[in-house]
Short mmCIF file of C-alpha atoms in Angstrom, two decimals:
data_model
loop_
_atom_site.label_atom_id
_atom_site.label_comp_id
_atom_site.label_asym_id
_atom_site.label_seq_id
_atom_site.Cartn_x
_atom_site.Cartn_y
_atom_site.Cartn_z
CA MET Z 1425 20.84 -19.75 -78.84
CA ILE Z 1426 24.03 -18.19 -77.60
CA SER Z 1427 23.82 -14.30 -77.39
CA PHE Z 1428 26.58 -12.17 -78.94
CA ARG Z 1429 27.74 -11.11 -75.49
CA SER Z 1430 28.19 -14.63 -74.51
CA SER Z 1431 30.13 -15.51 -77.48
CA TRP Z 1432 32.39 -12.35 -77.10
CA HIS Z 1433 33.10 -13.35 -73.48
CA MET Z 1434 34.08 -16.93 -74.61
CA PHE Z 1435 36.22 -15.43 -77.32
CA VAL Z 1436 38.17 -13.21 -74.99
CA PHE Z 1437 38.53 -16.06 -72.47
CA ILE Z 1438 39.87 -18.39 -75.04
CA LEU Z 1439 42.16 -15.84 -76.37
CA VAL Z 1440 43.48 -14.96 -72.97
CA MET Z 1441 44.06 -18.70 -72.11
CA GLY Z 1442 45.68 -19.30 -75.39
CA THR Z 1443 48.11 -16.39 -74.90
CA ARG Z 1444 48.89 -17.67 -71.34
CA ALA Z 1445 49.49 -21.28 -72.65
CA PHE Z 1446 51.87 -20.07 -75.42
CA ALA Z 1447 53.85 -17.87 -72.97
CA MET Z 1448 57.11 -19.57 -71.91
CA ASP Z 1449 58.53 -19.69 -68.29
CA THR Z 1450 61.94 -20.17 -69.59
CA TYR Z 1451 63.91 -19.77 -72.83
CA THR Z 1452 67.23 -20.73 -74.39
CA ALA Z 1453 69.65 -17.73 -75.01
CA ALA Z 1454 72.73 -17.76 -77.19
CA VAL Z 1455 75.65 -15.21 -77.38
CA TYR Z 1456 78.44 -15.28 -79.98
CA GLU Z 1457 81.87 -13.65 -79.29
CA HIS Z 1458 83.03 -12.97 -82.90
CA ALA Z 1459 86.54 -12.77 -84.12
CA VAL Z 1460 85.67 -9.93 -86.34
CA ILE Z 1461 87.34 -9.71 -89.70
CA LEU Z 1462 88.66 -5.99 -90.13
CA ALA Z 1463 89.12 -3.86 -93.22
CA LYS Z 1464 92.72 -3.87 -94.28
CA ASN Z 1465 92.95 0.01 -94.30
CA PRO Z 1466 89.66 1.47 -92.60
CA LEU Z 1467 91.06 5.06 -93.39
CA GLU Z 1468 90.93 4.27 -97.23
CA PRO Z 1469 87.69 4.88 -99.12
CA VAL Z 1470 86.08 1.93 -100.71
CA SER Z 1471 83.00 1.42 -102.92
CA SER Z 1472 79.66 0.08 -101.49
CA GLU Z 1473 80.46 -3.23 -103.35
CA GLU Z 1474 83.94 -3.56 -101.68
CA ALA Z 1475 82.13 -2.75 -98.34
CA LEU Z 1476 79.54 -5.34 -98.66
CA LYS Z 1477 82.33 -8.08 -99.46
CA LEU Z 1478 83.84 -7.47 -96.07
CA MET Z 1479 80.42 -7.49 -94.52
CA ASN Z 1480 79.49 -10.70 -96.14
CA LYS Z 1481 82.77 -12.30 -94.91
CA ASN Z 1482 81.73 -11.47 -91.36
CA MET Z 1483 78.14 -12.56 -91.87
CA ASP Z 1484 79.40 -15.90 -93.29
CA VAL Z 1485 80.88 -16.50 -89.86
CA LEU Z 1486 77.88 -15.21 -87.97
CA GLU Z 1487 75.57 -17.50 -90.09
CA GLU Z 1488 77.26 -20.50 -88.81
CA ALA Z 1489 76.98 -19.36 -85.30
CA ILE Z 1490 73.38 -18.66 -85.81
CA LYS Z 1491 72.58 -21.97 -87.35
CA SER Z 1492 74.41 -23.75 -84.51
CA ALA Z 1493 72.49 -21.84 -81.94
CA ALA Z 1494 69.21 -22.64 -83.58
CA LYS Z 1495 70.00 -26.24 -84.02
CA GLN Z 1496 70.70 -26.28 -80.01
CA GLY Z 1497 67.37 -24.80 -79.42
CA ALA Z 1498 68.13 -21.16 -78.93
CA HIS Z 1499 65.39 -18.66 -79.21
CA ILE Z 1500 67.42 -15.64 -79.53
CA ILE Z 1501 71.09 -14.88 -80.28
CA VAL Z 1502 73.03 -11.73 -79.69
CA THR Z 1503 76.15 -10.78 -81.92
CA PRO Z 1504 78.54 -7.95 -81.10
CA GLU Z 1505 78.77 -4.40 -81.59
CA ASP Z 1506 81.14 -3.71 -84.80
CA GLY Z 1507 80.68 -7.37 -85.57
CA ILE Z 1508 79.78 -6.83 -89.23
CA TYR Z 1509 82.31 -4.32 -90.42
CA GLY Z 1510 84.68 -3.74 -87.59
CA PHE Z 1511 85.87 -0.27 -86.56
CA GLY Z 1512 88.70 2.37 -87.06
CA PHE Z 1513 86.93 4.29 -89.92
CA THR Z 1514 86.51 8.08 -90.47
CA ARG Z 1515 83.13 9.38 -90.93
CA GLU Z 1516 83.61 9.40 -94.74
CA THR Z 1517 85.04 5.85 -95.04
CA LEU Z 1518 82.44 4.44 -92.90
CA TYR Z 1519 79.62 5.75 -95.10
CA PRO Z 1520 79.64 2.87 -97.87
CA TYR Z 1521 78.81 0.37 -95.02
CA LEU Z 1522 75.61 2.10 -93.87
CA GLU Z 1523 71.91 1.26 -94.79
CA ASP Z 1524 68.76 3.05 -94.21
CA ILE Z 1525 67.11 1.31 -91.38
CA PRO Z 1526 63.50 2.15 -90.91
CA ASP Z 1527 61.27 2.40 -87.83
CA PRO Z 1528 60.16 -1.07 -87.05
CA GLN Z 1529 56.50 0.25 -86.98
CA VAL Z 1530 56.45 0.00 -90.74
CA ASN Z 1531 55.97 -3.84 -90.35
CA TRP Z 1532 58.75 -5.00 -92.68
CA ILE Z 1533 60.49 -8.34 -93.43
CA PRO Z 1534 63.48 -7.51 -95.53
CA CYS Z 1535 63.97 -11.09 -96.54
CA THR Z 1536 60.72 -11.11 -98.49
CA ASP Z 1537 60.81 -7.51 -99.52
CA PRO Z 1538 64.36 -6.32 -99.65
CA GLU Z 1539 64.02 -3.24 -101.91
CA ARG Z 1540 61.16 -1.60 -100.03
CA PHE Z 1541 63.44 1.06 -98.36
CA GLY Z 1542 66.27 0.98 -101.07
CA SER Z 1543 69.30 -1.39 -101.33
CA SER Z 1544 69.33 -3.22 -97.93
CA PRO Z 1545 71.61 -6.42 -98.52
CA VAL Z 1546 72.81 -6.71 -94.85
CA GLN Z 1547 69.25 -6.29 -93.42
CA LYS Z 1548 67.90 -8.86 -95.92
CA ARG Z 1549 70.60 -11.37 -94.98
CA LEU Z 1550 70.13 -11.03 -91.35
CA SER Z 1551 66.24 -11.10 -91.79
CA CYS Z 1552 66.71 -14.39 -93.81
CA LEU Z 1553 69.03 -15.98 -91.08
CA ALA Z 1554 66.45 -15.28 -88.59
CA ARG Z 1555 63.47 -16.51 -90.67
CA HIS Z 1556 65.16 -19.58 -92.03
CA ASN Z 1557 66.41 -20.63 -88.57
CA SER Z 1558 63.35 -19.56 -86.69
CA ILE Z 1559 65.42 -17.62 -84.10
CA TYR Z 1560 65.65 -13.92 -83.08
CA VAL Z 1561 68.69 -12.35 -84.28
CA VAL Z 1562 70.44 -9.38 -82.77
CA ALA Z 1563 73.06 -7.43 -84.82
CA ASN Z 1564 74.93 -4.19 -84.90
CA ILE Z 1565 74.99 -2.25 -88.21
CA GLY Z 1566 75.18 1.36 -89.33
CA ASP Z 1567 72.11 3.60 -90.02
CA LYS Z 1568 72.00 6.52 -92.42
CA LYS Z 1569 69.44 9.29 -92.31
CA PRO Z 1570 69.39 12.26 -94.82
CA CYS Z 1571 69.31 15.77 -93.66
CA ASN Z 1572 69.69 19.16 -95.29
CA SER Z 1573 70.62 22.87 -94.68
CA THR Z 1574 67.31 23.61 -92.90
CA ASP Z 1575 68.62 21.55 -90.12
CA PRO Z 1576 71.39 23.59 -88.42
CA LYS Z 1577 72.97 20.20 -87.00
CA CYS Z 1578 73.00 18.42 -90.28
CA PRO Z 1579 76.58 17.00 -90.73
CA SER Z 1580 78.43 18.18 -93.81
CA ASN Z 1581 77.90 15.07 -95.79
CA GLY Z 1582 74.04 15.44 -95.61
CA HIS Z 1583 73.54 12.34 -93.47
CA TYR Z 1584 73.12 11.39 -89.90
CA GLN Z 1585 75.08 8.34 -89.14
CA TYR Z 1586 74.09 6.18 -86.26
CA ASN Z 1587 75.71 3.14 -84.59
CA THR Z 1588 72.57 0.92 -84.50
CA ASP Z 1589 71.32 -2.39 -83.02
CA VAL Z 1590 68.68 -4.17 -84.87
CA VAL Z 1591 66.56 -7.24 -83.96
CA PHE Z 1592 64.72 -9.55 -86.45
CA ASP Z 1593 62.26 -11.93 -84.98
CA SER Z 1594 61.85 -15.58 -85.97
CA ASP Z 1595 59.85 -14.65 -89.07
CA GLY Z 1596 62.53 -12.10 -90.07
CA LYS Z 1597 60.52 -9.17 -89.28
CA LEU Z 1598 62.41 -6.06 -87.96
CA VAL Z 1599 61.16 -5.65 -84.50
CA ALA Z 1600 63.55 -3.17 -82.86
CA ARG Z 1601 66.06 -0.46 -83.92
CA TYR Z 1602 68.21 1.32 -81.30
CA HIS Z 1603 70.61 4.17 -82.08
CA LYS Z 1604 73.39 4.26 -79.61
CA PHE Z 1605 73.20 7.39 -77.42
CA ASN Z 1606 76.37 7.51 -75.36
CA LEU Z 1607 79.29 7.41 -77.85
CA PHE Z 1608 82.81 6.30 -76.74
CA MET Z 1609 85.42 9.12 -77.59
CA ILE Z 1610 86.57 7.93 -81.00
CA GLU Z 1611 82.99 7.08 -82.06
CA LYS Z 1612 82.15 10.81 -82.19
CA LEU Z 1613 84.34 11.15 -85.32
CA GLN Z 1614 82.36 8.50 -87.16
CA TYR Z 1615 78.72 8.55 -85.75
CA ASP Z 1616 76.11 10.91 -84.44
CA SER Z 1617 73.96 10.61 -81.24
CA PRO Z 1618 70.30 10.96 -81.31
CA LYS Z 1619 68.89 14.13 -79.86
CA GLU Z 1620 67.27 12.11 -77.05
CA PRO Z 1621 67.93 8.67 -75.46
CA GLU Z 1622 65.79 6.03 -77.27
CA PRO Z 1623 64.53 3.45 -74.65
CA VAL Z 1624 63.80 0.51 -77.02
CA THR Z 1625 61.83 -2.52 -76.04
CA PHE Z 1626 60.02 -5.37 -77.53
CA THR Z 1627 57.80 -8.10 -76.31
CA THR Z 1628 58.04 -11.82 -77.09
CA SER Z 1629 56.42 -15.08 -75.68
CA PHE Z 1630 59.52 -15.44 -73.57
CA GLY Z 1631 59.79 -12.02 -71.97
CA LYS Z 1632 60.17 -8.43 -72.45
CA PHE Z 1633 63.29 -7.20 -73.87
CA GLY Z 1634 65.37 -3.97 -73.98
CA LEU Z 1635 68.66 -3.12 -75.69
CA PHE Z 1636 71.51 -0.78 -75.62
CA THR Z 1637 75.07 -0.75 -76.81
CA CYS Z 1638 78.46 -0.95 -75.06
CA PHE Z 1639 79.32 2.52 -73.39
CA ASP Z 1640 75.62 3.03 -72.77
CA VAL Z 1641 75.99 0.64 -69.74
CA LEU Z 1642 77.99 3.18 -67.84
CA PHE Z 1643 74.98 5.81 -67.85
CA HIS Z 1644 71.54 6.27 -66.52
CA ASP Z 1645 69.83 6.72 -69.77
CA PRO Z 1646 68.63 4.66 -71.58
CA ALA Z 1647 70.08 1.73 -69.57
CA VAL Z 1648 68.62 2.17 -66.07
CA THR Z 1649 65.39 3.58 -67.54
CA LEU Z 1650 64.83 0.19 -69.30
CA VAL Z 1651 64.82 -1.54 -66.05
CA SER Z 1652 63.50 0.91 -63.49
CA LYS Z 1653 60.57 2.34 -65.68
CA LEU Z 1654 59.93 -0.03 -68.50
CA HIS Z 1655 60.57 -3.22 -66.50
CA VAL Z 1656 62.19 -5.25 -69.03
CA ASP Z 1657 63.12 -8.91 -68.17
CA THR Z 1658 66.25 -9.14 -70.38
CA ILE Z 1659 68.93 -6.76 -71.67
CA LEU Z 1660 70.52 -7.27 -75.10
CA PHE Z 1661 73.90 -5.89 -75.11
CA PRO Z 1662 76.08 -5.92 -78.24
CA THR Z 1663 79.46 -4.52 -77.26
CA ALA Z 1664 83.11 -3.96 -78.51
CA TRP Z 1665 84.38 -3.91 -74.82
CA ILE Z 1666 88.11 -3.33 -74.19
CA ASN Z 1667 88.97 -4.73 -70.77
CA VAL Z 1668 90.72 -2.33 -68.56
CA LEU Z 1669 91.97 -3.49 -65.20
CA PRO Z 1670 90.77 -3.32 -62.48
CA HIS Z 1671 87.15 -2.36 -62.74
CA LEU Z 1672 86.19 -2.21 -66.42
CA THR Z 1673 86.70 -6.00 -67.06
CA ALA Z 1674 83.84 -7.33 -69.08
CA VAL Z 1675 82.75 -10.51 -67.21
CA GLU Z 1676 82.86 -9.08 -63.77
CA PHE Z 1677 81.24 -5.77 -64.73
CA HIS Z 1678 78.50 -7.22 -66.87
CA SER Z 1679 77.68 -9.99 -64.38
CA ALA Z 1680 77.62 -7.54 -61.58
CA TRP Z 1681 75.22 -5.17 -63.66
CA ALA Z 1682 72.68 -8.15 -64.00
CA MET Z 1683 72.75 -8.87 -60.26
CA GLY Z 1684 72.57 -5.28 -59.30
CA MET Z 1685 69.70 -4.59 -61.72
CA ARG Z 1686 68.13 -8.02 -61.03
CA ILE Z 1687 67.56 -8.95 -64.71
CA ASN Z 1688 68.87 -11.23 -67.38
CA PHE Z 1689 71.88 -9.67 -69.33
CA LEU Z 1690 73.11 -11.08 -72.63
CA ALA Z 1691 76.57 -9.65 -73.45
CA SER Z 1692 78.20 -10.28 -76.89
CA ASN Z 1693 81.68 -8.91 -77.32
CA ILE Z 1694 84.22 -8.78 -80.19
CA HIS Z 1695 87.02 -11.26 -79.74
CA LEU Z 1696 90.31 -9.43 -80.48
CA PRO Z 1697 93.01 -10.49 -77.82
CA SER Z 1698 95.59 -8.05 -79.23
CA ARG Z 1699 93.41 -5.33 -78.23
CA ASN Z 1700 92.17 -6.88 -74.92
CA MET Z 1701 88.86 -7.46 -76.43
CA THR Z 1702 87.12 -10.60 -74.99
CA GLY Z 1703 84.57 -11.59 -72.46
CA SER Z 1704 80.97 -12.47 -73.28
CA GLY Z 1705 78.14 -14.08 -71.19
CA ILE Z 1706 74.70 -14.91 -70.35
CA TYR Z 1707 73.96 -13.57 -66.92
CA ALA Z 1708 71.01 -13.80 -64.58
CA PRO Z 1709 70.08 -12.12 -61.31
CA ASP Z 1710 71.54 -14.93 -59.25
CA GLY Z 1711 74.95 -15.17 -61.12
CA SER Z 1712 76.44 -16.09 -64.46
CA ARG Z 1713 74.72 -18.99 -66.61
CA ALA Z 1714 77.51 -19.11 -69.03
CA TYR Z 1715 80.50 -16.95 -69.79
CA TYR Z 1716 83.66 -16.72 -72.05
CA TYR Z 1717 86.94 -14.91 -71.55
CA ASP Z 1718 90.09 -15.98 -73.51
CA LEU Z 1719 93.01 -13.86 -74.54
CA GLU Z 1720 94.95 -16.64 -75.97
CA SER Z 1721 92.59 -18.20 -78.73
CA MET Z 1722 92.00 -16.40 -81.94
CA ASN Z 1723 88.66 -17.97 -82.51
CA GLY Z 1724 85.01 -16.98 -81.76
CA HIS Z 1725 83.05 -18.74 -79.28
CA LEU Z 1726 79.31 -19.53 -78.96
CA LEU Z 1727 77.62 -19.59 -75.46
CA ILE Z 1728 74.08 -21.15 -74.93
CA ALA Z 1729 72.24 -21.29 -71.62
CA LYS Z 1730 68.66 -21.47 -70.41
CA LEU Z 1731 67.11 -18.40 -68.52
CA ASP Z 1732 63.82 -17.50 -66.81
CA SER Z 1733 61.62 -15.57 -69.08
CA HIS Z 1734 60.56 -13.45 -66.10
CA PRO Z 1735 63.35 -13.43 -63.43
CA SER Z 1736 61.24 -11.32 -61.06
CA HIS Z 1737 58.71 -14.16 -60.94
CA SER Z 1738 61.39 -16.78 -60.14
CA PRO Z 1739 61.35 -18.37 -56.66
CA SER Z 1740 65.02 -17.63 -56.54
CA TYR Z 1741 64.62 -13.91 -57.08
CA LEU Z 1742 65.90 -11.88 -54.28
CA PRO Z 1743 64.17 -8.89 -52.86
CA SER Z 1744 65.62 -5.42 -53.37
CA LEU Z 1745 68.34 -4.70 -50.73
CA ASN Z 1746 70.32 -1.70 -49.71
CA TRP Z 1747 73.79 -3.17 -49.90
CA SER Z 1748 75.66 -0.15 -48.37
CA LEU Z 1749 73.25 -0.29 -45.40
CA TYR Z 1750 73.82 -4.14 -45.16
CA ALA Z 1751 77.56 -3.64 -45.15
CA THR Z 1752 77.66 -1.30 -42.26
CA THR Z 1753 75.31 -3.51 -40.05
CA MET Z 1754 77.12 -6.70 -40.40
CA GLU Z 1755 77.91 -8.69 -37.29
CA MET Z 1756 81.70 -8.66 -36.08
CA PHE Z 1757 82.04 -5.42 -38.07
CA THR Z 1758 85.91 -4.73 -38.28
CA GLN Z 1759 87.18 -1.24 -38.93
CA SER Z 1760 90.78 -1.06 -39.84
CA HIS Z 1761 92.95 1.80 -40.63
CA ASN Z 1762 91.88 3.58 -43.93
CA PHE Z 1763 94.08 5.32 -46.30
CA THR Z 1764 93.53 6.58 -49.87
CA GLY Z 1765 95.03 5.61 -53.23
CA PHE Z 1766 94.48 6.06 -57.05
CA ILE Z 1767 93.29 3.36 -59.46
CA PHE Z 1768 92.89 4.58 -63.16
CA PHE Z 1769 92.81 8.15 -61.92
CA ASP Z 1770 90.02 7.63 -59.40
CA GLU Z 1771 90.72 8.21 -55.63
CA TYR Z 1772 89.86 5.14 -53.72
CA THR Z 1773 89.35 4.65 -49.94
CA PHE Z 1774 91.24 1.51 -48.85
CA SER Z 1775 91.22 -0.64 -45.81
CA GLU Z 1776 94.15 -3.21 -45.50
CA LEU Z 1777 93.31 -6.98 -44.84
CA THR Z 1778 95.93 -7.55 -42.01
CA ASN Z 1779 94.35 -10.63 -40.48
CA GLU Z 1780 94.30 -14.21 -41.50
CA ALA Z 1781 90.58 -13.99 -41.36
CA ALA Z 1782 88.04 -11.27 -40.56
CA ASN Z 1783 84.99 -9.36 -41.59
CA ILE Z 1784 85.91 -5.89 -42.82
CA THR Z 1785 84.01 -2.93 -44.24
CA VAL Z 1786 85.24 0.13 -46.14
CA CYS Z 1787 83.07 3.28 -46.80
CA GLN Z 1788 83.31 6.13 -49.21
CA LYS Z 1789 80.52 8.79 -49.27
CA ASP Z 1790 77.24 6.80 -49.76
CA LEU Z 1791 78.96 3.41 -50.61
CA CYS Z 1792 79.97 0.80 -48.12
CA CYS Z 1793 81.54 -2.50 -49.13
CA HIS Z 1794 81.88 -5.46 -46.85
CA LEU Z 1795 84.23 -8.46 -47.02
CA ASN Z 1796 84.10 -11.65 -45.12
CA TYR Z 1797 87.49 -13.30 -45.88
CA ARG Z 1798 89.97 -16.07 -45.00
CA MET Z 1799 93.41 -16.12 -46.41
CA THR Z 1800 95.04 -19.48 -47.48
CA GLU Z 1801 98.32 -17.82 -48.10
CA ARG Z 1802 99.94 -14.36 -48.17
CA ARG Z 1803 102.99 -13.40 -50.22
CA GLU Z 1804 105.38 -10.80 -48.70
CA ASP Z 1805 105.67 -8.76 -51.82
CA GLU Z 1806 101.97 -7.99 -52.07
CA ARG Z 1807 99.48 -5.88 -50.09
CA TYR Z 1808 95.98 -6.96 -49.68
CA VAL Z 1809 93.16 -4.36 -49.41
CA LEU Z 1810 89.58 -3.82 -49.81
CA GLY Z 1811 88.67 -0.53 -51.62
CA ALA Z 1812 85.70 1.65 -52.44
CA PHE Z 1813 85.01 4.38 -54.91
CA ASP Z 1814 81.91 6.65 -55.10
CA GLY Z 1815 82.46 9.61 -57.46
CA LEU Z 1816 82.76 11.03 -60.97
CA HIS Z 1817 85.16 9.16 -63.33
CA VAL Z 1818 86.58 11.44 -65.97
CA VAL Z 1819 88.75 9.35 -68.06
CA GLU Z 1820 87.33 8.46 -71.55
CA GLY Z 1821 84.28 10.39 -70.73
CA GLU Z 1822 82.34 11.52 -67.63
CA TYR Z 1823 80.17 9.13 -65.59
CA TYR Z 1824 79.54 8.32 -62.07
CA LEU Z 1825 80.78 5.11 -60.61
CA GLN Z 1826 80.15 3.13 -57.38
CA ILE Z 1827 82.58 0.20 -57.27
CA SER Z 1828 84.46 -1.91 -54.91
CA HIS Z 1829 87.71 -3.85 -55.33
CA CYS Z 1830 89.57 -6.41 -53.34
#
């Protein structure tokens, strides 16, 4: 006879061992850079039916990318911010593109129960794409939430409107919803910010995920909180990123963020070369696994790469390092004449690269940057410098930057 206590212990042991057996050490990630189809005139009001026609055109393209990623073994795919209906709207003309997106705690699969929360054709289609292809799908759509005069902050149209990321699991279930907190300047004319940042996470057999959107990456919350306090393994990052030289270039910035935070980072950008919008990637703490940047082609592009599910457990995972301290203690430390200059309205401290080869360090406030270089050629009409900026950036919003340029 086996006692109840013994049976219970055996059940727990089997459950734990089964969970561990199912957990994956690596997974395959996909990111799609989408050449979004824009509204002909986003300032002109349209019906809900016309809005859905445009969204279906974009989802037709995304569907092919999702199917292709799934066939190549991807477990999750990220699509870009504004990838389903574009941008350039007013608050009023955006409204027909929005749906009511519930809290994921409601346990909802839109593919099998599409009318549970009212008309939800976009969520239904995304859910079915995830379910029928057995892949997690990350997309950016618009959420609307009713309010009334008892709420002093209720907008004049009676609805809050949120720039929203959604995640559907491989069964088509809604498992995550994130309302963008840090809105870019023009977005404030279309969307509302939630009252507080919403650090959103979800857990899979291939790691713990967090997500935020585009401009959020330049702020502490929710971006840094997801890493430092909630300890996610991978960040999902839908974006509509406009490349601005020299320091807000998509591939360089996003790969540096992944390395600095020592996590995986899946960045999906809009592809619109006429607006300098390109640059998507699959990044790990030790560097890029795949990236795409092309200002010539007019087509979208699918990236697929394998990642460690828990990068902090990987043998190649580097311990935390104070890079500024490291820069100031390098052997053969060379200090050349420093001078200041402006890049994109920020005052940098520069040190000129005067030798053919050297180790050089430049510091500003708490930031020190080191460069070990050797020049293969030098043009007479160019000046070569290493620069550092540590301060408040006040163009297109206010946020602190610590950044180095060469």
